[in-house]
Amino acid sequence: MQNTNILISGASVGGPALGYWLARYGFRVTVVEKAPTLRPGGQAVDFKGNAHMTVLSRMGILDDVRRLQTGGADQTFVDARGRALAVLPGEFTGGELEIPRGDLARLVYEKSVAAGCEYVFGDSITSLTETSDGVHATFERSAPRTFDLVIGADGIHSNVRRLAFGPESDYVEFLGHYYALAELPERFGAEPQIYNEPGRMIAAGGPKASVFFVFAAPRLDYDRYDTEQMKRVVLDAYAGMGWQTPAVLDAVRRTGDFYLDSISRVKIDRYSEGRVALVGDAAYANTLGGFGSGLALVGAYVLAGELAAAGGDHRAAFRRYEEGFREYAKVSDKGNAGPWLAPPSQTRITMRNWTFKVGFLLKLMMKMTDDFADNIALKDYPSLVRDALR
C-alpha cells in the first residue's frame, strides 16, 4: 500500500465518512476542522433507495439512523390568516429515512474515531504545496506537516478547493436566493407550517423550536462568521411580512444559533488536482437540492474504496472515482430550490401549492427523486479489499 498518510479537511458528514472507510482499509487519517467542536445543528437530511441504504448498512449505522429518524412530518402551506392551502407530504421531503444532520454527523464521527482517525478541531489549512511525493500543508495553529494525499470534504465554500483548484468564484454558481436556519427560544405552533409571499418563505412550528427562511436577493456581502450581521440580513429581508413573521423575527433577535448562506451549486470539470481530491459539497453541491448528504456518503464510500482497491495509487483511484461517480452526481447539476420554495409571484405560489393537490404530479416528482437516488451500481469494496489482502 502506498500513499497511506491522508489529510481530510472538514468534519461534517463526508469527511468523517471518508475517514472511517480509509482507516478501515489501513490508511492513516487526520481530519482538520475549522469549528472548535463537532457542529450539532443543521437541517434534517434524508436517505432513500438501495444505494443510500447499502452504504449506511456497510458503515454499520443503518440501525442507528432508523432509531434516530424524525419521521418526516407533513408541513402545511398556509395563508396570512393561518388557513391551510395545501400539504407538503413528509415522504416528499423526508425520503425513506430522515435524521437531524447533527445526529448523523455524530454517528459518523464516532465510527471514524473508533476506526482510528485523528481529529484536529479549531484549525484550518492555510497553504498546500505539492511535491513529487506528497503535499506540504501549513495550518492556522498547528505545525506544518506533509501528507501523501489531501481530500477536501469542507463544503460548498471549500478551503481545499480554493487552495488547490482556484478561487471560489470559478466554481460556485450563485442561484439568486439565500436560506437561513435558526434555533429559537420558543416554538411557533404545534404543527409545521409554511407561509409565502412573493420571493420569501418562512417555515415554523412543529416539535422543534426552529425556523427556516428562503428568500430571493442579489448577491449579498456579509461575514459568514458574524452571527449578528447574518441575522441583520434576514431581519431586513423579512421586514413587513405578514403571518407570524414579526413574532418570529423578535425571537431571531434573541437567538445565538443562526446560520445564513446562499443557494448555489458547484460547477467543476474534475474532482482531483494532482494529489488533492474533493468529495461531497466541495465537488457536487446544490444547496437544498435534497441529495447533499446522500451524495457525500456514497462519494466517500466510492473514493475510499477506489483508493484501497488501487493500493493507494492516487492517479488510478482518483480517475476511477470520477469515472464511477460523475454520472451519479449529475443530479446536483440540475434544479434550483429557491424559486420552488420562494416563488417570485403570487401566481407561482398558487401553482406550486396546486401540484401537491394533484396526486399524479406528486407521484411523478417522487419517482424522479427515487430514480436519481439509485442511479449507481456500487462495488462491494470491503470484500474486494479483503480478497486483495489475502
mmCIF file of N, CA and C in Angstrom, residues 78-163:
data_model
loop_
_atom_site.group_PDB
_atom_site.id
_atom_site.type_symbol
_atom_site.label_atom_id
_atom_site.label_comp_id
_atom_site.label_asym_id
_atom_site.label_seq_id
_atom_site.Cartn_x
_atom_site.Cartn_y
_atom_site.Cartn_z
ATOM 1 N N VAL A 78 -49.845 27.707 4.402
ATOM 2 C CA VAL A 78 -50.950 28.492 4.952
ATOM 3 C C VAL A 78 -50.938 29.905 4.361
ATOM 4 N N ASP A 79 -52.110 30.575 4.491
ATOM 5 C CA ASP A 79 -52.175 31.974 4.102
ATOM 6 C C ASP A 79 -51.877 32.856 5.313
ATOM 7 N N ALA A 80 -51.996 34.156 5.134
ATOM 8 C CA ALA A 80 -51.627 35.085 6.194
ATOM 9 C C ALA A 80 -52.474 34.933 7.440
ATOM 10 N N ARG A 81 -53.677 34.342 7.310
ATOM 11 C CA ARG A 81 -54.558 34.137 8.459
ATOM 12 C C ARG A 81 -54.408 32.738 9.050
ATOM 13 N N GLY A 82 -53.439 31.969 8.515
ATOM 14 C CA GLY A 82 -53.189 30.642 9.044
ATOM 15 C C GLY A 82 -54.076 29.557 8.481
ATOM 16 N N ARG A 83 -54.840 29.850 7.427
ATOM 17 C CA ARG A 83 -55.731 28.861 6.826
ATOM 18 C C ARG A 83 -54.952 27.958 5.877
ATOM 19 N N ALA A 84 -55.230 26.660 5.939
ATOM 20 C CA ALA A 84 -54.499 25.682 5.135
ATOM 21 C C ALA A 84 -54.772 25.867 3.651
ATOM 22 N N LEU A 85 -53.716 25.809 2.852
ATOM 23 C CA LEU A 85 -53.829 25.907 1.398
ATOM 24 C C LEU A 85 -53.465 24.600 0.709
ATOM 25 N N ALA A 86 -52.474 23.899 1.224
ATOM 26 C CA ALA A 86 -52.015 22.631 0.655
ATOM 27 C C ALA A 86 -51.113 21.964 1.680
ATOM 28 N N VAL A 87 -50.822 20.683 1.458
ATOM 29 C CA VAL A 87 -49.964 19.930 2.370
ATOM 30 C C VAL A 87 -48.750 19.414 1.622
ATOM 31 N N LEU A 88 -47.577 19.685 2.178
ATOM 32 C CA LEU A 88 -46.319 19.144 1.670
ATOM 33 C C LEU A 88 -46.054 17.841 2.418
ATOM 34 N N PRO A 89 -46.214 16.684 1.764
ATOM 35 C CA PRO A 89 -46.117 15.407 2.477
ATOM 36 C C PRO A 89 -44.717 15.144 3.036
ATOM 37 N N GLY A 90 -44.691 14.544 4.207
ATOM 38 C CA GLY A 90 -43.414 14.234 4.830
ATOM 39 C C GLY A 90 -42.569 13.299 4.001
ATOM 40 N N GLU A 91 -43.193 12.384 3.267
ATOM 41 C CA GLU A 91 -42.408 11.444 2.466
ATOM 42 C C GLU A 91 -41.733 12.131 1.279
ATOM 43 N N PHE A 92 -42.245 13.308 0.872
ATOM 44 C CA PHE A 92 -41.625 14.040 -0.231
ATOM 45 C C PHE A 92 -40.320 14.677 0.217
ATOM 46 N N THR A 93 -40.306 15.257 1.407
ATOM 47 C CA THR A 93 -39.102 15.936 1.894
ATOM 48 C C THR A 93 -38.213 15.036 2.739
ATOM 49 N N GLY A 94 -38.789 13.975 3.328
ATOM 50 C CA GLY A 94 -38.043 13.163 4.275
ATOM 51 C C GLY A 94 -37.520 11.849 3.746
ATOM 52 N N GLY A 95 -37.808 11.515 2.477
ATOM 53 C CA GLY A 95 -37.321 10.264 1.921
ATOM 54 C C GLY A 95 -37.792 9.046 2.709
ATOM 55 N N GLU A 96 -36.998 7.968 2.650
ATOM 56 C CA GLU A 96 -37.308 6.775 3.436
ATOM 57 C C GLU A 96 -36.881 6.944 4.887
ATOM 58 N N LEU A 97 -35.759 7.635 5.078
ATOM 59 C CA LEU A 97 -35.242 7.883 6.416
ATOM 60 C C LEU A 97 -34.823 9.335 6.519
ATOM 61 N N GLU A 98 -35.319 10.034 7.520
ATOM 62 C CA GLU A 98 -34.902 11.412 7.769
ATOM 63 C C GLU A 98 -34.301 11.487 9.161
ATOM 64 N N ILE A 99 -33.173 12.173 9.271
ATOM 65 C CA ILE A 99 -32.464 12.253 10.544
ATOM 66 C C ILE A 99 -31.881 13.654 10.686
ATOM 67 N N PRO A 100 -31.874 14.231 11.878
ATOM 68 C CA PRO A 100 -31.223 15.526 12.053
ATOM 69 C C PRO A 100 -29.761 15.466 11.639
ATOM 70 N N ARG A 101 -29.301 16.480 10.910
ATOM 71 C CA ARG A 101 -27.932 16.477 10.410
ATOM 72 C C ARG A 101 -26.916 16.307 11.534
ATOM 73 N N GLY A 102 -27.172 16.947 12.678
ATOM 74 C CA GLY A 102 -26.246 16.838 13.794
ATOM 75 C C GLY A 102 -26.129 15.423 14.327
ATOM 76 N N ASP A 103 -27.250 14.702 14.375
ATOM 77 C CA ASP A 103 -27.220 13.308 14.837
ATOM 78 C C ASP A 103 -26.445 12.436 13.863
ATOM 79 N N LEU A 104 -26.650 12.658 12.553
ATOM 80 C CA LEU A 104 -25.901 11.889 11.555
ATOM 81 C C LEU A 104 -24.411 12.170 11.673
ATOM 82 N N ALA A 105 -24.049 13.448 11.805
ATOM 83 C CA ALA A 105 -22.634 13.811 11.924
ATOM 84 C C ALA A 105 -21.994 13.136 13.130
ATOM 85 N N ARG A 106 -22.712 13.085 14.241
ATOM 86 C CA ARG A 106 -22.167 12.452 15.448
ATOM 87 C C ARG A 106 -21.962 10.961 15.240
ATOM 88 N N LEU A 107 -22.933 10.293 14.602
ATOM 89 C CA LEU A 107 -22.810 8.856 14.352
ATOM 90 C C LEU A 107 -21.574 8.549 13.505
ATOM 91 N N VAL A 108 -21.405 9.301 12.423
ATOM 92 C CA VAL A 108 -20.291 9.033 11.511
ATOM 93 C C VAL A 108 -18.959 9.396 12.171
ATOM 94 N N TYR A 109 -18.958 10.486 12.922
ATOM 95 C CA TYR A 109 -17.745 10.881 13.649
ATOM 96 C C TYR A 109 -17.316 9.783 14.629
ATOM 97 N N GLU A 110 -18.256 9.262 15.411
ATOM 98 C CA GLU A 110 -17.924 8.225 16.385
ATOM 99 C C GLU A 110 -17.393 6.971 15.705
ATOM 100 N N LYS A 111 -17.967 6.612 14.555
ATOM 101 C CA LYS A 111 -17.457 5.447 13.817
ATOM 102 C C LYS A 111 -16.023 5.693 13.346
ATOM 103 N N SER A 112 -15.739 6.898 12.892
ATOM 104 C CA SER A 112 -14.402 7.183 12.377
ATOM 105 C C SER A 112 -13.364 7.223 13.497
ATOM 106 N N VAL A 113 -13.746 7.758 14.657
ATOM 107 C CA VAL A 113 -12.829 7.764 15.800
ATOM 108 C C VAL A 113 -12.520 6.341 16.235
ATOM 109 N N ALA A 114 -13.550 5.505 16.301
ATOM 110 C CA ALA A 114 -13.345 4.106 16.682
ATOM 111 C C ALA A 114 -12.445 3.389 15.688
ATOM 112 N N ALA A 115 -12.487 3.813 14.412
ATOM 113 C CA ALA A 115 -11.647 3.182 13.388
ATOM 114 C C ALA A 115 -10.207 3.675 13.447
ATOM 115 N N GLY A 116 -9.950 4.778 14.190
ATOM 116 C CA GLY A 116 -8.581 5.244 14.368
ATOM 117 C C GLY A 116 -8.259 6.595 13.778
ATOM 118 N N CYS A 117 -9.269 7.378 13.335
ATOM 119 C CA CYS A 117 -8.990 8.694 12.767
ATOM 120 C C CYS A 117 -8.539 9.678 13.842
ATOM 121 N N GLU A 118 -7.587 10.533 13.487
ATOM 122 C CA GLU A 118 -7.154 11.635 14.347
ATOM 123 C C GLU A 118 -7.923 12.890 13.952
ATOM 124 N N TYR A 119 -8.422 13.645 14.941
ATOM 125 C CA TYR A 119 -9.153 14.885 14.669
ATOM 126 C C TYR A 119 -8.409 16.079 15.259
ATOM 127 N N VAL A 120 -8.375 17.160 14.490
ATOM 128 C CA VAL A 120 -7.815 18.428 14.952
ATOM 129 C C VAL A 120 -8.906 19.483 14.755
ATOM 130 N N PHE A 121 -9.548 19.898 15.856
ATOM 131 C CA PHE A 121 -10.598 20.904 15.781
ATOM 132 C C PHE A 121 -10.017 22.291 16.009
ATOM 133 N N GLY A 122 -10.763 23.300 15.540
ATOM 134 C CA GLY A 122 -10.341 24.679 15.744
ATOM 135 C C GLY A 122 -9.129 25.072 14.929
ATOM 136 N N ASP A 123 -8.963 24.466 13.766
ATOM 137 C CA ASP A 123 -7.798 24.755 12.927
ATOM 138 C C ASP A 123 -8.201 24.665 11.463
ATOM 139 N N SER A 124 -7.371 25.226 10.600
ATOM 140 C CA SER A 124 -7.678 25.248 9.173
ATOM 141 C C SER A 124 -6.394 25.274 8.368
ATOM 142 N N ILE A 125 -6.439 24.718 7.170
ATOM 143 C CA ILE A 125 -5.282 24.705 6.278
ATOM 144 C C ILE A 125 -5.077 26.109 5.702
ATOM 145 N N THR A 126 -3.832 26.573 5.687
ATOM 146 C CA THR A 126 -3.531 27.886 5.114
ATOM 147 C C THR A 126 -2.800 27.797 3.775
ATOM 148 N N SER A 127 -2.108 26.695 3.511
ATOM 149 C CA SER A 127 -1.457 26.533 2.215
ATOM 150 C C SER A 127 -1.228 25.052 1.937
ATOM 151 N N LEU A 128 -1.191 24.723 0.651
ATOM 152 C CA LEU A 128 -0.882 23.367 0.193
ATOM 153 C C LEU A 128 0.178 23.472 -0.901
ATOM 154 N N THR A 129 1.286 22.778 -0.701
ATOM 155 C CA THR A 129 2.358 22.777 -1.690
ATOM 156 C C THR A 129 2.648 21.340 -2.082
ATOM 157 N N GLU A 130 2.350 21.014 -3.332
ATOM 158 C CA GLU A 130 2.562 19.633 -3.775
ATOM 159 C C GLU A 130 4.001 19.425 -4.234
ATOM 160 N N THR A 131 4.559 18.295 -3.816
ATOM 161 C CA THR A 131 5.892 17.886 -4.251
ATOM 162 C C THR A 131 5.765 16.573 -5.013
ATOM 163 N N SER A 132 6.880 16.007 -5.384
ATOM 164 C CA SER A 132 6.838 14.759 -6.158
ATOM 165 C C SER A 132 6.296 13.589 -5.350
ATOM 166 N N ASP A 133 6.418 13.665 -4.029
ATOM 167 C CA ASP A 133 5.994 12.521 -3.216
ATOM 168 C C ASP A 133 5.044 12.895 -2.080
ATOM 169 N N GLY A 134 4.412 14.076 -2.124
ATOM 170 C CA GLY A 134 3.481 14.422 -1.061
ATOM 171 C C GLY A 134 2.936 15.827 -1.200
ATOM 172 N N VAL A 135 2.202 16.247 -0.169
ATOM 173 C CA VAL A 135 1.634 17.592 -0.120
ATOM 174 C C VAL A 135 2.012 18.203 1.225
ATOM 175 N N HIS A 136 2.731 19.311 1.177
ATOM 176 C CA HIS A 136 3.128 20.013 2.398
ATOM 177 C C HIS A 136 2.012 20.979 2.775
ATOM 178 N N ALA A 137 1.471 20.827 3.982
ATOM 179 C CA ALA A 137 0.350 21.648 4.438
ATOM 180 C C ALA A 137 0.769 22.512 5.616
ATOM 181 N N THR A 138 0.375 23.783 5.568
ATOM 182 C CA THR A 138 0.529 24.651 6.731
ATOM 183 C C THR A 138 -0.858 24.957 7.287
ATOM 184 N N PHE A 139 -0.900 25.311 8.577
ATOM 185 C CA PHE A 139 -2.166 25.485 9.272
ATOM 186 C C PHE A 139 -2.193 26.807 10.033
ATOM 187 N N GLU A 140 -3.394 27.233 10.386
ATOM 188 C CA GLU A 140 -3.537 28.459 11.173
ATOM 189 C C GLU A 140 -2.883 28.314 12.539
ATOM 190 N N ARG A 141 -2.981 27.146 13.157
ATOM 191 C CA ARG A 141 -2.494 26.957 14.520
ATOM 192 C C ARG A 141 -1.466 25.837 14.650
ATOM 193 N N SER A 142 -1.668 24.748 13.971
ATOM 194 C CA SER A 142 -0.793 23.586 14.127
ATOM 195 C C SER A 142 0.515 23.766 13.353
ATOM 196 N N ALA A 143 1.480 22.959 13.710
ATOM 197 C CA ALA A 143 2.762 22.968 12.996
ATOM 198 C C ALA A 143 2.576 22.387 11.597
ATOM 199 N N PRO A 144 3.373 22.814 10.629
ATOM 200 C CA PRO A 144 3.275 22.274 9.269
ATOM 201 C C PRO A 144 3.503 20.762 9.263
ATOM 202 N N ARG A 145 2.840 20.079 8.352
ATOM 203 C CA ARG A 145 3.007 18.635 8.192
ATOM 204 C C ARG A 145 2.947 18.289 6.710
ATOM 205 N N THR A 146 3.535 17.161 6.358
ATOM 206 C CA THR A 146 3.468 16.671 4.985
ATOM 207 C C THR A 146 2.646 15.389 4.941
ATOM 208 N N PHE A 147 1.736 15.328 3.985
ATOM 209 C CA PHE A 147 0.853 14.179 3.818
ATOM 210 C C PHE A 147 1.026 13.624 2.414
ATOM 211 N N ASP A 148 0.642 12.376 2.244
ATOM 212 C CA ASP A 148 0.702 11.786 0.906
ATOM 213 C C ASP A 148 -0.403 12.338 0.009
ATOM 214 N N LEU A 149 -1.617 12.481 0.576
ATOM 215 C CA LEU A 149 -2.780 12.961 -0.174
ATOM 216 C C LEU A 149 -3.582 13.904 0.709
ATOM 217 N N VAL A 150 -4.335 14.808 0.074
ATOM 218 C CA VAL A 150 -5.232 15.716 0.793
ATOM 219 C C VAL A 150 -6.606 15.645 0.135
ATOM 220 N N ILE A 151 -7.646 15.542 0.959
ATOM 221 C CA ILE A 151 -9.022 15.469 0.456
ATOM 222 C C ILE A 151 -9.826 16.631 1.030
ATOM 223 N N GLY A 152 -10.492 17.381 0.169
ATOM 224 C CA GLY A 152 -11.374 18.451 0.611
ATOM 225 C C GLY A 152 -12.791 17.931 0.765
ATOM 226 N N ALA A 153 -13.244 17.858 2.016
ATOM 227 C CA ALA A 153 -14.633 17.492 2.323
ATOM 228 C C ALA A 153 -15.243 18.633 3.131
ATOM 229 N N ASP A 154 -14.889 19.852 2.738
ATOM 230 C CA ASP A 154 -15.172 21.036 3.548
ATOM 231 C C ASP A 154 -16.235 21.941 2.939
ATOM 232 N N GLY A 155 -17.203 21.337 2.259
ATOM 233 C CA GLY A 155 -18.411 22.043 1.889
ATOM 234 C C GLY A 155 -18.319 22.916 0.662
ATOM 235 N N ILE A 156 -19.423 23.604 0.399
ATOM 236 C CA ILE A 156 -19.534 24.397 -0.824
ATOM 237 C C ILE A 156 -18.519 25.536 -0.853
ATOM 238 N N HIS A 157 -18.120 26.025 0.317
ATOM 239 C CA HIS A 157 -17.103 27.083 0.388
ATOM 240 C C HIS A 157 -15.729 26.476 0.675
ATOM 241 N N SER A 158 -15.443 25.358 0.043
ATOM 242 C CA SER A 158 -14.255 24.554 0.321
ATOM 243 C C SER A 158 -12.946 25.348 0.310
ATOM 244 N N ASN A 159 -12.242 25.263 1.420
ATOM 245 C CA ASN A 159 -10.920 25.866 1.535
ATOM 246 C C ASN A 159 -9.905 25.093 0.685
ATOM 247 N N VAL A 160 -10.003 23.772 0.699
ATOM 248 C CA VAL A 160 -9.083 22.947 -0.096
ATOM 249 C C VAL A 160 -9.267 23.208 -1.583
ATOM 250 N N ARG A 161 -10.519 23.321 -2.025
ATOM 251 C CA ARG A 161 -10.751 23.605 -3.448
ATOM 252 C C ARG A 161 -10.130 24.952 -3.824
ATOM 253 N N ARG A 162 -10.277 25.937 -2.966
ATOM 254 C CA ARG A 162 -9.697 27.255 -3.234
ATOM 255 C C ARG A 162 -8.175 27.183 -3.337
ATOM 256 N N LEU A 163 -7.544 26.457 -2.418
ATOM 257 C CA LEU A 163 -6.090 26.390 -2.389
ATOM 258 C C LEU A 163 -5.517 25.567 -3.538
#
